[in-house]
Amino acid sequence: MSLLDVGALPGTPAGDGWWMPAEFEAHEGCWMLWPERPDNWRERAGPAQAAFAAVAEAISRFEPVRVGVSPAHAAAARAQLPPQVGVVALAHDDCWMRDVGPTFLVSERGGLRGVHWRFNAWGGLEGGLYHPWDQDERVAAEVLSLEARPRYRAPIVIEGGAIHVDGEGTALLAEECVLNPNRNPGMRRERMEAVLREYLGVSQFIWLGLGVYNDETDGHIDNLACFLAPGKVCLTWTDDPADPQYQRSREAWERLNGARDARGRRIEVAKLPMPGPLYMSEQESQGLAPSEACKPRRAGERLAASYVNFYFANGGLVMPLLDARTDAQAAGILRRLCPDREVIGVPAREILLGGGGIHCITQQVPDSRAPRVRPVAPRAA
Ligand code: KQY
């Protein structure tokens, strides 16, 4: 893997005084991509496109949304998306903007920069989800160029869905994913932390163990837990000891209860009961185009469903609707946890069938003009 990248900034974000803000802070807008490939999205991606359009519409009530679309799909996407949502030509292999987009950075002096992570389709040729992924690899650079923002090129493979921060110096990560040898073979925790300190501007790490059961990303944190505010985390939960998620969530709960954030605070943990269990149906699996290039999706497979996979918009929270038996309860809990936000539910089963949720298909652009205070001790002097 060559580290030379013409056009990338020298140095590192922390060294230059930049850091990743929390998603619950103010945004300038949101980026998404358009689902197109018929081997990952059933019925030639029609139902998924309707679901993505509904997510874009919901977010656009709170902040501007732009959707990257392959040139061949531009006219159809324009016709399906509401007029206030921007459509931008942007080639991609699949549509997970959280993972292939840039991680935006802020500074005390205002402005925006971005990190362009290395991407290997969640595991490379051994265990990754599709190939090739060269167009996805370029999406972050393309978005930063369209935003006219400078770019740092990171030396590690990681995805945006594997990272949550509180914006005050703390990162929340899952070992199953971030330390998985299918991303950065041979890289140990200490080296990973050193790189993330430099590229996220954090100083404290809260490591959870395993992610959501059967999550094809190898346990992205954005499906398991997220910060609701500094010192406050929401965790996907089940009370059923027979469910394979039970031990995973319990262990995460114990680790969170023993953790301190970068400011020395204990973490308050809110449990968010998960939907289901949910499974792919025969009809859903049959609607996929056969392909050698993409992970097969079979009827009866457990879906990695989680209500934690929501998106914070300015003044809003856009959550996935996944199970009529539990949607209202989850919405009620999120309303209680985030009383200053309007909580909007969007049907998200079609997104889940492709392997992710609403958080996975979005990428916030932080407000470049909001006053900011640099997080505590981002790096040793
Ligand atoms: O960020 C996420 N959790 C993305 C899920 C990607 C799934 C790929 N099929």
PDB file of N, CA, C and O and ligand atoms in Angstrom, residues 40 96 98-99 122 129 161 216-217 220 222 297 309 354-356 360, ligand 1:
ATOM      1  N   ASN A  40     -26.665  -6.207  -4.624  1.00  0.00           N
ATOM      2  CA  ASN A  40     -26.791  -5.956  -3.182  1.00  0.00           C
ATOM      3  C   ASN A  40     -28.160  -5.408  -2.816  1.00  0.00           C
ATOM      4  O   ASN A  40     -28.544  -5.450  -1.656  1.00  0.00           O
ATOM      5  N   TRP A  96     -22.459   3.516   0.848  1.00  0.00           N
ATOM      6  CA  TRP A  96     -22.313   3.666   2.305  1.00  0.00           C
ATOM      7  C   TRP A  96     -21.475   4.897   2.604  1.00  0.00           C
ATOM      8  O   TRP A  96     -20.285   4.806   2.906  1.00  0.00           O
ATOM      9  N   ARG A  98     -21.223   6.852   5.048  1.00  0.00           N
ATOM     10  CA  ARG A  98     -20.573   6.879   6.364  1.00  0.00           C
ATOM     11  C   ARG A  98     -19.181   6.270   6.277  1.00  0.00           C
ATOM     12  O   ARG A  98     -18.255   6.713   6.937  1.00  0.00           O
ATOM     13  N   ASP A  99     -19.065   5.225   5.468  1.00  0.00           N
ATOM     14  CA  ASP A  99     -17.826   4.447   5.461  1.00  0.00           C
ATOM     15  C   ASP A  99     -16.835   4.892   4.405  1.00  0.00           C
ATOM     16  O   ASP A  99     -15.628   4.761   4.600  1.00  0.00           O
ATOM     17  N   TRP A 122     -14.597  -3.508   3.843  1.00  0.00           N
ATOM     18  CA  TRP A 122     -14.844  -4.215   5.108  1.00  0.00           C
ATOM     19  C   TRP A 122     -14.121  -5.565   5.177  1.00  0.00           C
ATOM     20  O   TRP A 122     -14.699  -6.562   5.631  1.00  0.00           O
ATOM     21  N   LEU A 129     -16.851  -7.458   1.426  1.00  0.00           N
ATOM     22  CA  LEU A 129     -18.246  -7.634   1.000  1.00  0.00           C
ATOM     23  C   LEU A 129     -18.459  -7.538  -0.501  1.00  0.00           C
ATOM     24  O   LEU A 129     -19.455  -8.029  -1.011  1.00  0.00           O
ATOM     25  N   GLY A 161     -18.150   4.284   9.995  1.00  0.00           N
ATOM     26  CA  GLY A 161     -19.101   3.609  10.887  1.00  0.00           C
ATOM     27  C   GLY A 161     -18.422   2.911  12.058  1.00  0.00           C
ATOM     28  O   GLY A 161     -19.091   2.458  12.983  1.00  0.00           O
ATOM     29  N   GLU A 216     -22.153  -7.656   9.268  1.00  0.00           N
ATOM     30  CA  GLU A 216     -21.155  -7.999   8.246  1.00  0.00           C
ATOM     31  C   GLU A 216     -19.982  -7.025   8.195  1.00  0.00           C
ATOM     32  O   GLU A 216     -19.021  -7.254   7.469  1.00  0.00           O
ATOM     33  N   THR A 217     -20.062  -5.938   8.946  1.00  0.00           N
ATOM     34  CA  THR A 217     -18.937  -5.002   9.013  1.00  0.00           C
ATOM     35  C   THR A 217     -17.914  -5.432  10.055  1.00  0.00           C
ATOM     36  O   THR A 217     -16.963  -4.710  10.314  1.00  0.00           O
ATOM     37  N   HIS A 220     -19.316  -2.814  13.497  1.00  0.00           N
ATOM     38  CA  HIS A 220     -19.243  -1.343  13.531  1.00  0.00           C
ATOM     39  C   HIS A 220     -19.887  -0.788  14.798  1.00  0.00           C
ATOM     40  O   HIS A 220     -20.996  -1.176  15.159  1.00  0.00           O
ATOM     41  N   ASP A 222     -21.276   1.983  15.111  1.00  0.00           N
ATOM     42  CA  ASP A 222     -22.490   2.782  14.869  1.00  0.00           C
ATOM     43  C   ASP A 222     -23.770   1.945  14.869  1.00  0.00           C
ATOM     44  O   ASP A 222     -24.864   2.493  14.816  1.00  0.00           O
ATOM     45  N   ARG A 297     -26.576 -13.078  -0.199  1.00  0.00           N
ATOM     46  CA  ARG A 297     -27.522 -12.833   0.905  1.00  0.00           C
ATOM     47  C   ARG A 297     -28.606 -13.897   0.813  1.00  0.00           C
ATOM     48  O   ARG A 297     -29.336 -13.947  -0.166  1.00  0.00           O
ATOM     49  N   ASN A 309     -28.660   2.814  15.064  1.00  0.00           N
ATOM     50  CA  ASN A 309     -28.146   3.253  13.763  1.00  0.00           C
ATOM     51  C   ASN A 309     -28.985   4.420  13.220  1.00  0.00           C
ATOM     52  O   ASN A 309     -29.573   4.351  12.140  1.00  0.00           O
ATOM     53  N   GLY A 354     -29.583  -4.493   2.822  1.00  0.00           N
ATOM     54  CA  GLY A 354     -28.290  -4.285   2.152  1.00  0.00           C
ATOM     55  C   GLY A 354     -27.129  -4.291   3.129  1.00  0.00           C
ATOM     56  O   GLY A 354     -25.973  -4.121   2.728  1.00  0.00           O
ATOM     57  N   GLY A 355     -27.417  -4.437   4.434  1.00  0.00           N
ATOM     58  CA  GLY A 355     -26.345  -4.615   5.417  1.00  0.00           C
ATOM     59  C   GLY A 355     -26.095  -3.446   6.342  1.00  0.00           C
ATOM     60  O   GLY A 355     -25.074  -3.425   7.019  1.00  0.00           O
ATOM     61  N   GLY A 356     -26.983  -2.461   6.396  1.00  0.00           N
ATOM     62  CA  GLY A 356     -26.695  -1.322   7.282  1.00  0.00           C
ATOM     63  C   GLY A 356     -27.943  -0.571   7.687  1.00  0.00           C
ATOM     64  O   GLY A 356     -29.065  -1.075   7.582  1.00  0.00           O
ATOM     65  N   CYS A 360     -25.367   4.539   8.602  1.00  0.00           N
ATOM     66  CA  CYS A 360     -24.379   4.038   7.635  1.00  0.00           C
ATOM     67  C   CYS A 360     -24.462   4.729   6.280  1.00  0.00           C
ATOM     68  O   CYS A 360     -23.492   4.710   5.518  1.00  0.00           O
TER      69      CYS A 360
HETATM   70  O1  KQY B   1     -21.536   2.096   8.501  1.00  0.00           O
HETATM   71  C1  KQY B   1     -22.101   1.061   8.454  1.00  0.00           C
HETATM   72  N1  KQY B   1     -22.414   0.443   9.583  1.00  0.00           N
HETATM   73  C2  KQY B   1     -22.210   0.465   7.090  1.00  0.00           C
HETATM   74  C3  KQY B   1     -22.686  -0.847   6.807  1.00  0.00           C
HETATM   75  C4  KQY B   1     -22.138  -1.270   5.471  1.00  0.00           C
HETATM   76  C5  KQY B   1     -22.620  -2.556   5.041  1.00  0.00           C
HETATM   77  C6  KQY B   1     -22.115  -2.939   3.702  1.00  0.00           C
HETATM   78  N2  KQY B   1     -22.946  -3.845   3.048  1.00  0.00           N
END
